[in-house]
XYZ file of C-alpha atoms in Angstrom:
260
model
C -113.881 10.857 -53.035
C -112.583 14.039 -52.664
C -111.568 16.285 -55.682
C -108.876 18.944 -55.105
C -108.274 21.036 -57.743
C -104.913 23.035 -57.954
C -102.969 25.818 -59.319
C -100.253 28.105 -59.085
C -98.113 30.647 -60.287
C -100.866 32.217 -62.224
C -99.260 35.557 -62.406
C -102.320 37.978 -63.082
C -102.447 41.389 -64.189
C -104.715 43.746 -65.648
C -104.172 42.230 -69.131
C -104.930 38.830 -68.255
C -108.650 39.621 -66.520
C -111.236 37.241 -67.475
C -108.581 34.436 -68.835
C -109.153 31.980 -66.477
C -112.571 32.785 -65.439
C -114.257 30.101 -67.907
C -112.741 27.451 -66.663
C -112.927 28.450 -63.309
C -116.687 28.500 -63.582
C -116.503 24.412 -64.318
C -115.169 23.983 -61.211
C -118.378 22.829 -59.479
C -118.541 20.060 -61.944
C -115.484 18.275 -61.311
C -114.070 19.603 -57.667
C -114.508 20.313 -54.179
C -112.065 22.640 -53.537
C -109.658 24.940 -55.447
C -106.266 25.541 -53.906
C -104.319 28.528 -55.262
C -100.270 27.750 -54.722
C -98.967 31.418 -54.816
C -97.523 33.913 -57.336
C -100.967 34.590 -57.994
C -99.772 38.295 -59.221
C -96.924 39.575 -60.921
C -95.829 42.039 -58.593
C -98.015 41.607 -55.772
C -99.892 44.790 -56.196
C -103.182 45.773 -55.201
C -104.387 46.648 -58.589
C -103.188 42.965 -59.792
C -104.599 41.615 -56.635
C -108.383 42.840 -58.050
C -108.060 40.854 -60.785
C -107.129 37.639 -59.108
C -110.077 38.265 -56.529
C -112.532 39.086 -59.166
C -111.287 35.610 -61.189
C -112.112 33.563 -58.607
C -115.290 35.254 -56.202
C -118.505 33.141 -56.565
C -117.008 29.979 -58.219
C -119.548 27.651 -56.447
C -116.531 25.779 -54.370
C -114.476 26.966 -51.695
C -111.196 28.450 -52.857
C -107.667 28.569 -50.792
C -104.799 30.322 -51.322
C -101.096 30.743 -50.154
C -99.195 33.859 -51.346
C -95.960 33.289 -53.192
C -92.789 35.401 -53.596
C -93.908 37.783 -56.420
C -97.028 38.385 -54.346
C -94.633 40.011 -51.659
C -92.627 42.221 -54.171
C -94.696 45.082 -53.561
C -94.083 44.860 -49.878
C -97.975 44.781 -49.692
C -98.801 41.217 -49.297
C -101.377 42.148 -46.206
C -103.237 44.256 -48.874
C -102.861 41.387 -51.254
C -104.556 39.037 -48.890
C -107.283 41.007 -48.031
C -108.510 41.872 -51.723
C -108.510 37.978 -51.969
C -110.404 37.763 -48.456
C -113.045 39.987 -49.678
C -113.539 37.929 -52.493
C -114.264 35.033 -50.457
C -110.783 33.386 -50.498
C -109.396 31.499 -47.240
C -105.851 32.922 -47.501
C -103.789 30.802 -45.228
C -99.719 31.828 -43.406
C -99.471 29.266 -40.899
C -102.758 28.192 -40.582
C -105.509 25.764 -41.611
C -109.069 25.793 -42.620
C -111.388 23.117 -42.608
C -114.532 22.590 -45.280
C -117.222 19.690 -45.094
C -117.125 18.038 -48.338
C -120.407 15.772 -48.584
C -120.053 14.829 -44.848
C -116.028 14.374 -45.152
C -114.078 16.761 -43.084
C -111.075 18.072 -45.452
C -108.429 20.354 -43.782
C -106.011 22.290 -45.584
C -102.775 23.586 -43.841
C -100.851 26.563 -45.655
C -97.839 28.464 -45.674
C -95.656 30.176 -48.410
C -93.078 28.583 -47.383
C -89.005 29.519 -48.387
C -85.929 28.332 -49.774
C -82.577 27.075 -47.892
C -82.176 23.802 -50.155
C -82.759 20.124 -49.256
C -81.132 17.375 -47.093
C -77.318 17.112 -47.637
C -77.114 20.306 -49.760
C -78.986 23.035 -47.674
C -78.446 26.373 -45.765
C -77.827 26.527 -42.036
C -78.267 29.021 -39.081
C -74.713 29.867 -38.764
C -72.610 32.969 -39.909
C -73.635 36.395 -40.780
C -76.777 37.331 -39.419
C -78.242 37.817 -42.649
C -77.858 33.969 -43.314
C -79.271 33.136 -40.148
C -82.145 35.009 -40.588
C -82.906 33.293 -44.072
C -82.964 29.706 -42.495
C -84.692 30.738 -39.155
C -87.359 32.183 -41.725
C -87.551 29.024 -43.627
C -87.726 27.434 -40.195
C -90.744 29.571 -39.181
C -92.869 28.811 -41.955
C -92.061 24.989 -41.724
C -93.134 25.380 -37.935
C -96.283 27.264 -38.878
C -97.340 24.404 -41.339
C -96.436 21.400 -38.957
C -98.778 23.135 -36.332
C -101.239 23.672 -38.635
C -101.285 19.939 -40.028
C -100.926 18.951 -36.213
C -104.297 20.651 -35.326
C -106.192 19.489 -38.213
C -105.065 16.169 -36.795
C -106.448 16.945 -33.288
C -109.541 17.814 -35.154
C -110.111 14.261 -36.678
C -110.080 15.815 -40.256
C -110.284 12.769 -42.591
C -108.467 14.568 -45.316
C -105.369 16.645 -44.853
C -103.478 18.744 -47.640
C -100.319 20.827 -47.147
C -100.396 23.891 -49.455
C -97.319 25.788 -49.808
C -95.636 28.031 -52.479
C -92.036 26.890 -52.206
C -91.195 23.109 -52.624
C -90.830 20.519 -49.550
C -88.864 18.152 -51.988
C -86.225 18.252 -55.202
C -88.080 15.427 -56.853
C -90.952 18.323 -58.135
C -87.946 20.796 -59.348
C -86.507 18.223 -61.266
C -86.013 20.398 -65.190
C -85.035 23.337 -62.910
C -81.202 24.835 -62.759
C -79.342 22.596 -59.593
C -77.943 25.780 -58.877
C -80.809 27.505 -58.094
C -82.581 24.670 -55.811
C -81.793 26.443 -52.621
C -83.774 28.925 -53.722
C -87.131 26.968 -54.972
C -87.659 24.924 -51.588
C -86.481 23.624 -48.252
C -86.260 20.024 -47.048
C -87.898 21.669 -43.940
C -91.129 21.806 -45.159
C -91.133 18.194 -45.858
C -90.240 17.323 -42.390
C -93.121 19.456 -41.152
C -95.391 17.228 -43.382
C -94.016 13.828 -42.573
C -94.164 14.483 -38.548
C -97.449 15.873 -38.752
C -99.040 13.866 -41.153
C -100.752 14.679 -44.652
C -102.344 12.797 -47.604
C -101.075 15.380 -50.318
C -98.591 18.113 -50.455
C -99.380 20.770 -53.204
C -96.827 23.612 -54.322
C -96.064 26.161 -57.302
C -92.864 28.202 -57.844
C -90.797 25.799 -59.892
C -91.979 26.716 -63.507
C -89.635 24.567 -65.255
C -89.969 21.835 -62.499
C -92.129 18.525 -62.704
C -95.385 17.641 -61.507
C -95.020 14.316 -59.588
C -92.955 13.669 -56.242
C -92.896 12.356 -52.757
C -91.609 12.975 -49.612
C -89.073 10.597 -47.916
C -92.111 9.502 -45.583
C -94.171 8.719 -48.541
C -96.794 11.463 -48.961
C -97.581 12.407 -52.568
C -96.477 15.734 -53.630
C -97.671 17.759 -56.696
C -96.109 20.653 -58.467
C -99.103 22.499 -59.399
C -97.084 25.571 -61.031
C -99.254 26.585 -64.030
C -96.238 26.211 -66.739
C -95.989 22.796 -65.422
C -99.703 21.312 -65.569
C -100.007 23.546 -68.367
C -103.753 23.962 -67.879
C -106.050 26.062 -65.428
C -105.749 23.698 -63.132
C -105.175 20.205 -62.289
C -107.474 17.568 -60.195
C -106.360 15.312 -57.729
C -108.987 12.452 -56.110
C -108.172 11.344 -52.573
C -110.033 9.023 -50.462
C -110.314 9.409 -46.868
C -108.191 7.255 -44.618
C -106.005 5.693 -47.476
C -103.560 7.842 -48.604
C -100.824 5.252 -48.321
C -102.188 3.445 -51.277
C -100.503 2.950 -54.638
C -100.304 5.143 -57.431
C -103.906 5.011 -59.589
C -104.900 3.175 -56.350
C -107.351 4.471 -53.680
C -105.139 7.091 -52.338
C -103.789 10.795 -51.989
C -103.160 10.608 -55.743
C -103.433 11.591 -58.863
C -105.670 10.299 -61.138
C -104.445 13.925 -62.784
C -107.573 15.315 -64.786
C -107.020 16.885 -67.655
C -109.179 19.948 -66.866
C -109.389 23.295 -68.746
């Protein structure tokens, strides 16, 4: 059984230093990995990134992150990522990482992702250059996620997890205003997950959304934005090679544990 802890949208700043550390220090007792689904800072400043880095350094479990839109706001995402990496965090963007969990290879493929909307109500690469670039950027993010998941498949990973900030499905946006769905995610991410294969997809960004969703291909999706899960992290249990089983059976789900 693989135990995946995850949280996003912790939006840390100098005044929140130490808030999550006590809960994170319990991770070795209840999880094998910690996934951070973006928006780790409020404005993407190095000062805020150092707070996050201190919060997750030396936890005793691998920590894997993608950045979110807030982490890009100060236009220094490379500095934010570097500070996190200095603290031992694996920061992904169109890349993958593999971890050995008790002899089971667990692969995480990550991208921030972007918006554009969902099937039947989405933007297209047509018209003004800025609109074309909006959708092309979303597509590049999704292509990076697909390629990373495919590489994990070629490496024979027993468990594959897709980590994004933006949502791949509308299911987990339920509760958000419909008008902003195009700015909360893109169906291109779900296409990448379904085509390449994954056991679980984790995202954040939708503060007023819903935790549970699923791609059209049957991959379980979990919105782990902290305002949604309402705790320091959620834990999901996965069994290698049994991702297609029913909820509460042995698959990539959720048995969500009420963690601190």
